[in-house]
Short mmCIF file of C-alpha atoms in Angstrom, two decimals:
data_model
loop_
_atom_site.label_atom_id
_atom_site.label_comp_id
_atom_site.label_asym_id
_atom_site.label_seq_id
_atom_site.Cartn_x
_atom_site.Cartn_y
_atom_site.Cartn_z
CA UNK A 1 -15.63 9.27 16.30
CA UNK A 2 -16.29 8.17 12.82
CA UNK A 3 -13.19 6.47 11.35
CA UNK A 4 -12.77 6.66 7.70
CA UNK A 5 -9.00 6.16 7.46
CA UNK A 6 -8.64 2.43 7.26
CA UNK A 7 -6.10 2.77 4.38
CA UNK A 8 -3.78 4.45 6.77
CA UNK A 9 -4.12 1.82 9.50
CA UNK A 10 -6.99 -0.43 10.47
CA UNK A 11 -7.67 -1.46 14.17
CA UNK A 12 -6.44 -4.84 15.23
CA UNK A 13 -9.02 -7.69 14.96
CA UNK A 14 -9.84 -9.51 18.16
CA UNK A 15 -8.72 -12.80 16.76
CA UNK A 16 -5.37 -11.26 15.81
CA UNK A 17 -4.87 -9.66 19.24
CA UNK A 18 -5.63 -13.09 20.85
CA UNK A 19 -3.05 -14.84 18.69
CA UNK A 20 -0.42 -12.07 19.49
CA UNK A 21 -0.92 -12.39 23.17
CA UNK A 22 -0.62 -16.16 23.10
CA UNK A 23 2.54 -16.02 21.20
CA UNK A 24 4.05 -13.16 23.21
CA UNK A 25 3.51 -14.94 26.62
CA UNK A 26 5.22 -18.10 25.17
CA UNK A 27 8.65 -16.48 24.93
CA UNK A 28 11.73 -17.91 22.99
CA UNK A 29 14.16 -16.50 20.33
CA UNK A 30 13.42 -18.31 17.03
CA UNK A 31 17.17 -18.45 16.46
CA UNK A 32 17.97 -20.24 19.65
CA UNK A 33 18.69 -24.04 19.70
CA UNK A 34 17.00 -24.84 22.99
CA UNK A 35 13.41 -26.04 23.43
CA UNK A 36 11.83 -22.52 23.73
CA UNK A 37 13.82 -21.41 20.66
CA UNK A 38 12.60 -24.52 18.69
CA UNK A 39 8.99 -23.69 19.77
CA UNK A 40 9.35 -20.19 18.61
CA UNK A 41 11.01 -21.31 15.36
CA UNK A 42 8.00 -23.59 14.74
CA UNK A 43 5.47 -20.79 15.26
CA UNK A 44 7.43 -18.65 12.78
CA UNK A 45 7.61 -21.57 9.99
CA UNK A 46 3.85 -22.38 10.50
CA UNK A 47 3.10 -18.65 9.97
CA UNK A 48 5.20 -18.58 6.96
CA UNK A 49 3.29 -21.43 5.43
CA UNK A 50 0.01 -19.83 6.28
CA UNK A 51 0.79 -16.58 4.56
CA UNK A 52 2.19 -18.44 1.53
CA UNK A 53 -0.91 -20.54 1.29
CA UNK A 54 -3.19 -17.54 1.28
CA UNK A 55 -1.15 -15.50 -1.20
CA UNK A 56 -0.30 -18.32 -3.62
CA UNK A 57 3.48 -18.40 -2.90
CA UNK A 58 5.90 -20.95 -1.63
CA UNK A 59 6.91 -20.82 2.03
CA UNK A 60 10.41 -20.17 0.98
CA UNK A 61 9.38 -16.98 -0.85
CA UNK A 62 7.96 -15.37 2.28
CA UNK A 63 10.61 -12.93 3.88
CA UNK A 64 9.33 -11.40 7.20
CA UNK A 65 10.07 -7.79 7.57
CA UNK A 66 9.10 -4.78 9.80
CA UNK A 67 6.41 -3.64 7.44
CA UNK A 68 5.61 -2.19 4.07
CA UNK A 69 8.33 0.50 3.98
CA UNK A 70 11.15 -1.92 4.74
CA UNK A 71 9.63 -4.47 2.22
CA UNK A 72 9.62 -1.77 -0.45
CA UNK A 73 13.11 -0.66 0.32
CA UNK A 74 14.34 -4.20 0.39
CA UNK A 75 12.81 -5.00 -2.95
CA UNK A 76 13.77 -1.78 -4.75
CA UNK A 77 17.30 -1.42 -3.44
CA UNK A 78 18.04 -5.13 -2.96
CA UNK A 79 17.14 -6.13 -6.51
CA UNK A 80 18.88 -3.25 -8.00
CA UNK A 81 22.00 -4.04 -6.21
CA UNK A 82 21.78 -7.70 -7.06
CA UNK A 83 21.53 -7.02 -10.80
CA UNK A 84 23.83 -3.88 -11.07
CA UNK A 85 26.91 -5.82 -11.59
CA UNK A 86 25.47 -7.47 -14.79
CA UNK A 87 25.04 -3.96 -16.25
CA UNK A 88 21.50 -3.31 -15.16
CA UNK A 89 21.60 0.29 -14.01
CA UNK A 90 18.05 1.66 -14.71
CA UNK A 91 15.00 1.46 -12.67
CA UNK A 92 11.48 1.96 -13.87
CA UNK A 93 8.71 3.18 -11.44
CA UNK A 94 5.28 4.43 -11.96
CA UNK A 95 4.86 8.08 -11.28
CA UNK A 96 2.10 7.24 -8.65
CA UNK A 97 3.82 4.95 -6.36
CA UNK A 98 3.83 5.20 -2.66
CA UNK A 99 6.60 7.41 -1.05
CA UNK A 100 8.29 4.36 0.33
CA UNK A 101 8.99 3.31 -3.27
CA UNK A 102 9.56 6.85 -4.79
CA UNK A 103 12.11 7.83 -1.96
CA UNK A 104 13.89 4.54 -2.37
CA UNK A 105 14.21 5.02 -6.14
CA UNK A 106 15.26 8.55 -5.83
CA UNK A 107 17.84 7.60 -3.19
CA UNK A 108 19.42 5.06 -5.62
CA UNK A 109 19.53 7.81 -8.34
CA UNK A 110 21.33 10.20 -5.97
CA UNK A 111 23.70 7.84 -4.24
CA UNK A 112 24.12 4.72 -6.28
CA UNK A 113 24.19 6.02 -9.82
CA UNK A 114 20.98 4.47 -10.91
CA UNK A 115 19.16 5.87 -13.94
CA UNK A 116 15.39 6.28 -13.46
CA UNK A 117 12.48 6.17 -15.87
CA UNK A 118 9.25 7.34 -14.41
CA UNK A 119 6.26 5.54 -16.13
CA UNK A 120 3.44 7.90 -17.16
CA UNK A 121 -0.08 7.17 -15.99
CA UNK A 122 -3.39 7.98 -17.62
CA UNK A 123 -6.04 10.29 -16.19
CA UNK A 124 -7.34 7.47 -13.94
CA UNK A 125 -3.90 6.75 -12.50
CA UNK A 126 -3.27 3.58 -14.55
CA UNK A 127 -0.07 2.36 -16.09
CA UNK A 128 -0.61 0.90 -19.52
CA UNK A 129 1.43 -2.19 -20.49
CA UNK A 130 2.44 -0.40 -23.68
CA UNK A 131 4.02 2.35 -21.57
CA UNK A 132 6.09 -0.25 -19.62
CA UNK A 133 7.09 -2.12 -22.80
CA UNK A 134 8.38 1.00 -24.47
CA UNK A 135 10.50 1.86 -21.47
CA UNK A 136 12.10 -1.68 -21.17
CA UNK A 137 15.67 -2.33 -22.29
CA UNK A 138 18.68 -4.49 -21.68
CA UNK A 139 19.91 -1.91 -19.00
CA UNK A 140 16.70 -2.25 -16.71
CA UNK A 141 17.44 -3.61 -13.29
CA UNK A 142 13.72 -3.81 -12.10
CA UNK A 143 10.37 -2.21 -12.61
CA UNK A 144 8.08 -1.36 -9.79
CA UNK A 145 4.35 -0.66 -10.05
CA UNK A 146 1.87 -0.86 -7.23
CA UNK A 147 -0.97 -3.30 -7.31
CA UNK A 148 -3.66 -0.63 -6.19
CA UNK A 149 -3.08 3.06 -5.53
CA UNK A 150 -3.09 4.16 -1.85
CA UNK A 151 -4.54 7.59 -2.63
CA UNK A 152 -7.08 7.20 -5.52
CA UNK A 153 -7.68 3.47 -5.42
CA UNK A 154 -7.09 2.78 -9.00
CA UNK A 155 -6.19 -1.05 -9.62
CA UNK A 156 -3.27 -1.73 -11.94
CA UNK A 157 -3.18 -4.56 -14.44
CA UNK A 158 -0.35 -6.16 -12.52
CA UNK A 159 -0.47 -9.51 -14.33
CA UNK A 160 -0.10 -7.95 -17.85
CA UNK A 161 2.54 -5.57 -16.57
CA UNK A 162 4.49 -8.58 -15.05
CA UNK A 163 4.15 -10.59 -18.38
CA UNK A 164 5.68 -7.71 -20.26
CA UNK A 165 8.56 -7.16 -17.80
CA UNK A 166 9.20 -11.06 -17.50
CA UNK A 167 9.30 -11.33 -21.41
CA UNK A 168 12.18 -8.75 -21.32
CA UNK A 169 14.00 -10.50 -18.56
CA UNK A 170 13.16 -7.78 -15.91
CA UNK A 171 11.81 -8.63 -12.51
CA UNK A 172 8.65 -6.60 -11.53
CA UNK A 173 8.06 -5.58 -7.95
CA UNK A 174 4.61 -4.61 -6.87
CA UNK A 175 3.52 -2.88 -3.54
CA UNK A 176 0.19 -4.74 -2.84
CA UNK A 177 -0.24 -3.14 0.78
CA UNK A 178 -3.59 -1.73 -0.18
CA UNK A 179 -4.82 -4.69 -2.30
CA UNK A 180 -4.52 -7.63 0.03
CA UNK A 181 -7.85 -8.26 1.76
CA UNK A 182 -9.68 -6.17 -0.75
CA UNK A 183 -8.66 -7.94 -4.06
CA UNK A 184 -7.77 -11.54 -4.89
CA UNK A 185 -4.07 -11.42 -4.81
CA UNK A 186 -1.97 -14.58 -5.98
CA UNK A 187 1.82 -14.01 -6.12
CA UNK A 188 2.52 -16.87 -8.55
CA UNK A 189 -0.35 -16.28 -10.86
CA UNK A 190 0.55 -12.56 -10.90
CA UNK A 191 3.94 -13.14 -12.50
CA UNK A 192 5.55 -10.66 -10.13
CA UNK A 193 9.03 -11.24 -8.85
CA UNK A 194 8.45 -9.53 -5.52
CA UNK A 195 5.46 -8.33 -3.62
CA UNK A 196 5.13 -6.11 -0.55
CA UNK A 197 2.42 -6.43 2.25
CA UNK A 198 2.06 -5.34 5.75
CA UNK A 199 -0.11 -6.22 8.70
CA UNK A 200 -1.66 -3.10 9.96
CA UNK A 201 -3.83 -2.51 6.93
CA UNK A 202 -5.42 -5.91 7.46
CA UNK A 203 -6.43 -5.71 11.14
CA UNK A 204 -2.94 -7.01 12.14
CA UNK A 205 -0.14 -5.42 14.20
CA UNK A 206 1.84 -2.45 13.26
CA UNK A 207 5.67 -3.00 12.58
CA UNK A 208 5.48 -6.37 10.85
CA UNK A 209 5.03 -7.41 7.23
CA UNK A 210 6.55 -9.39 4.52
CA UNK A 211 8.21 -9.31 1.09
CA UNK A 212 7.28 -12.21 -1.12
CA UNK A 213 10.44 -12.77 -3.16
CA UNK A 214 10.87 -15.21 -6.08
CA UNK A 215 13.63 -17.56 -5.17
CA UNK A 216 15.37 -16.89 -8.54
CA UNK A 217 15.65 -13.14 -8.01
CA UNK A 218 19.08 -11.83 -6.65
CA UNK A 219 18.34 -9.44 -3.75
CA UNK A 220 21.20 -7.92 -1.79
CA UNK A 221 20.26 -7.47 1.91
CA UNK A 222 19.84 -3.96 3.44
CA UNK A 223 20.49 -5.40 6.98
CA UNK A 224 23.44 -7.47 7.94
CA UNK A 225 23.80 -9.56 11.14
CA UNK A 226 22.58 -13.03 11.86
CA UNK A 227 21.38 -13.94 8.40
CA UNK A 228 17.80 -14.68 9.37
CA UNK A 229 15.16 -14.94 6.57
CA UNK A 230 17.42 -16.63 4.01
CA UNK A 231 20.29 -14.15 4.38
CA UNK A 232 18.07 -11.46 2.82
CA UNK A 233 16.91 -9.85 6.01
CA UNK A 234 18.86 -10.20 9.34
CA UNK A 235 17.45 -9.47 12.74
CA UNK A 236 15.84 -11.20 15.56
CA UNK A 237 12.25 -12.23 14.55
CA UNK A 238 9.28 -10.70 16.20
CA UNK A 239 7.64 -14.10 16.79
CA UNK A 240 4.44 -12.70 18.29
CA UNK A 241 4.07 -10.05 15.70
CA UNK A 242 4.60 -12.70 12.84
CA UNK A 243 2.05 -15.03 14.27
CA UNK A 244 -0.58 -12.23 14.61
CA UNK A 245 0.40 -11.04 11.07
CA UNK A 246 -0.24 -14.41 9.67
CA UNK A 247 -3.49 -14.67 11.35
CA UNK A 248 -4.47 -11.25 9.86
CA UNK A 249 -3.46 -12.45 6.47
CA UNK A 250 -5.36 -15.73 6.92
CA UNK A 251 -8.56 -13.73 7.93
CA UNK A 252 -8.29 -11.41 5.09
CA UNK A 253 -7.97 -14.21 2.60
CA UNK A 254 -10.90 -16.11 4.03
CA UNK A 255 -13.14 -12.98 4.20
CA UNK A 256 -11.93 -11.13 1.16
CA UNK A 257 -14.81 -11.83 -1.27
CA UNK A 258 -17.59 -11.12 1.25
CA UNK A 259 -15.54 -8.25 2.67
CA UNK A 260 -15.13 -6.57 -0.74
CA UNK A 261 -18.71 -6.96 -1.71
CA UNK A 262 -19.96 -5.35 1.45
CA UNK A 263 -17.45 -2.47 1.38
CA UNK A 264 -18.04 -1.89 -2.45
CA UNK A 265 -21.88 -1.25 -1.64
CA UNK A 266 -20.78 1.27 1.11
CA UNK A 267 -18.34 2.81 -1.08
CA UNK A 268 -20.77 3.38 -3.94
CA UNK A 269 -23.34 4.81 -1.54
CA UNK A 270 -20.79 7.18 -0.14
CA UNK A 271 -19.69 8.32 -3.56
CA UNK A 272 -23.45 9.01 -4.58
CA UNK A 273 -24.11 10.83 -1.41
CA UNK A 274 -21.22 13.02 -1.40
CA UNK A 275 -22.03 14.06 -4.95
CA UNK A 276 -25.50 14.89 -3.79
CA UNK A 277 -24.37 16.92 -0.81
CA UNK A 278 -21.51 18.68 -2.68
CA UNK A 279 -22.32 18.81 -6.32
CA UNK A 280 -19.06 20.29 -7.36
CA UNK A 281 -16.96 17.51 -5.82
CA UNK A 282 -14.87 15.60 -8.22
CA UNK A 283 -14.17 11.85 -7.92
CA UNK A 284 -10.63 10.82 -8.52
CA UNK A 285 -9.41 7.41 -9.72
CA UNK A 286 -11.04 4.80 -11.81
CA UNK A 287 -14.87 5.00 -11.24
CA UNK A 288 -15.28 1.25 -11.63
CA UNK A 289 -11.88 -0.55 -11.35
CA UNK A 290 -10.89 0.65 -7.91
CA UNK A 291 -10.33 -0.54 -4.46
CA UNK A 292 -13.77 -1.51 -2.76
CA UNK A 293 -12.86 0.52 0.27
CA UNK A 294 -11.58 3.73 -1.36
CA UNK A 295 -13.41 7.05 -2.06
CA UNK A 296 -11.28 9.86 -3.06
CA UNK A 297 -12.73 13.33 -3.96
CA UNK A 298 -11.37 16.81 -4.78
CA UNK A 299 -13.28 19.72 -3.34
CA UNK A 300 -12.76 22.87 -5.61
CA UNK A 301 -11.93 25.93 -3.70
CA UNK A 302 -10.79 24.08 -0.54
CA UNK A 303 -7.46 23.18 0.96
CA UNK A 304 -7.53 19.43 1.73
CA UNK A 305 -5.78 19.95 5.14
CA UNK A 306 -8.19 22.61 6.24
CA UNK A 307 -11.11 20.50 5.31
CA UNK A 308 -9.67 17.55 7.00
CA UNK A 309 -9.27 19.56 10.26
CA UNK A 310 -12.87 20.90 10.06
CA UNK A 311 -14.17 17.46 9.70
CA UNK A 312 -12.04 16.11 12.50
CA UNK A 313 -13.60 18.86 14.73
CA UNK A 314 -16.95 17.17 14.00
CA UNK A 315 -15.68 13.77 14.80
CA UNK A 316 -15.06 12.55 11.28
CA UNK A 317 -11.54 11.07 10.79
CA UNK A 318 -10.22 10.89 7.23
CA UNK A 319 -7.03 11.67 5.21
CA UNK A 320 -5.87 14.42 3.16
CA UNK A 321 -4.86 13.29 -0.49
CA UNK A 322 -1.84 15.48 -0.33
CA UNK A 323 1.46 14.77 1.58
CA UNK A 324 2.37 17.12 4.37
CA UNK A 325 5.94 18.33 5.04
CA UNK A 326 6.63 20.41 8.09
CA UNK A 327 3.07 21.48 8.17
CA UNK A 328 2.91 22.84 4.64
CA UNK A 329 0.48 21.08 2.28
CA UNK A 330 1.97 19.93 -0.97
CA UNK A 331 -0.02 18.88 -3.98
CA UNK A 332 -0.70 15.19 -4.30
CA UNK A 333 1.96 13.83 -6.60
CA UNK A 334 -0.50 11.11 -7.58
CA UNK A 335 -3.09 13.60 -8.83
CA UNK A 336 -0.41 15.68 -10.56
CA UNK A 337 0.88 12.65 -12.41
CA UNK A 338 -2.78 12.04 -13.48
CA UNK A 339 -2.98 15.39 -15.06
CA UNK A 340 -4.64 17.37 -12.32
CA UNK A 341 -3.74 21.08 -11.74
CA UNK A 342 -2.15 22.07 -8.54
CA UNK A 343 -5.33 23.53 -7.01
CA UNK A 344 -7.14 20.16 -7.56
CA UNK A 345 -4.31 18.18 -6.29
CA UNK A 346 -4.29 20.25 -3.15
CA UNK A 347 -8.09 20.06 -2.49
CA UNK A 348 -8.44 16.27 -2.13
CA UNK A 349 -9.63 14.04 0.65
CA UNK A 350 -9.55 10.23 0.97
CA UNK A 351 -12.20 8.33 2.86
CA UNK A 352 -11.39 4.73 3.29
CA UNK A 353 -13.56 1.96 4.76
CA UNK A 354 -12.65 -1.15 6.77
CA UNK A 355 -14.07 -3.72 9.11
CA UNK A 356 -16.52 -2.02 11.30
CA UNK A 357 -17.50 0.57 8.77
CA UNK A 358 -21.35 1.10 8.59
CA UNK A 359 -23.98 3.12 6.82
CA UNK A 360 -23.99 5.17 9.87
CA UNK A 361 -20.56 6.45 9.18
CA UNK A 362 -21.76 7.65 5.72
CA UNK A 363 -24.60 9.50 7.40
CA UNK A 364 -22.30 11.31 9.83
CA UNK A 365 -19.96 12.29 6.99
CA UNK A 366 -22.62 13.49 4.76
CA UNK A 367 -24.23 15.47 7.34
CA UNK A 368 -20.91 17.26 8.25
CA UNK A 369 -19.39 17.64 4.78
CA UNK A 370 -21.34 20.58 3.38
CA UNK A 371 -20.83 22.95 6.26
CA UNK A 372 -17.16 21.99 6.37
CA UNK A 373 -16.64 22.53 2.73
CA UNK A 374 -18.26 25.96 2.83
CA UNK A 375 -16.02 26.99 5.82
CA UNK A 376 -13.01 25.66 4.03
CA UNK A 377 -13.87 27.70 0.94
CA UNK A 378 -14.28 30.95 3.09
CA UNK A 379 -10.92 30.33 4.75
CA UNK A 380 -9.28 29.87 1.49
CA UNK A 381 -10.60 33.14 0.16
CA UNK A 382 -9.43 34.92 3.26
CA UNK A 383 -5.90 33.48 2.88
CA UNK A 384 -5.69 34.67 -0.79
#
């Protein structure tokens, strides 16, 4: 199989698996006071320090969670609740956010009385600082704009956006799940008040991640219980998962520059060869300022889900650019926000590279793609 879906999840690295097994066999609850508990706590705190060092944060700003979705929900809901009593009842969010953010924002609107302002993006999927500035006001609880888009790969000007928000006294949350490991990410330098990351995009374990949270930002917990993680996130800590997660973050930081350079070469070759193989294919996202591992095309006349399955039958694993609900393909909300029509938004595929990706993968994709596109077009005409 040719795996071109690293943006969904990336296989665990051998060094990470080794760290996980070593911690998992040690045992101990990090909240216990006996010797095994103290050893487990030490592993957690050392992991916290390693994550903080890689990402330019203070150890006390690292809150371990069960992954990106929990971190996004904790940031969006928690910061909103923490500031609502001071009259801050409006949330600003970009129209191209991950569903974990969009659904959290819409839940606050439906159930908690939040007012929501969706920030427009340009044709490349970028939020301009001027758009954020125009939307700010004394009633804003928080703004949330992802560091890099999970579908089309466009990189946002996070530092500029955070500076605009900070000048207005508004905390900015950024989902950096796709950015870490591919781009230089420094929490303090970015000016963001909260930052989401997860392990399984980095060759780490699934089910563990973190929220980097500025100590001065009020955040009401979603979970209540033992008060672990500075009373922001209760729950017995997954010591082995945290140790493995920290190792994955450490490796991602150490290898980021070389990794990004190598992947960008493969990405650019893939873009050129897809265009040669399928001349009508349309590249989505910023052609230059995009994630080094991201390639996202629309294929006119095709349904993205049909094309995905035709490629899968030939051993090529990728992702549709549209969200699927109950087996019914929906137009990509990201492409729609960028101004694409419904047909283009339904015809997209994302090919994402990662550790282990090679030129041979591109060869296999390009060999399979023209026939798959032609068959998908014929199938679309029959359905119509």
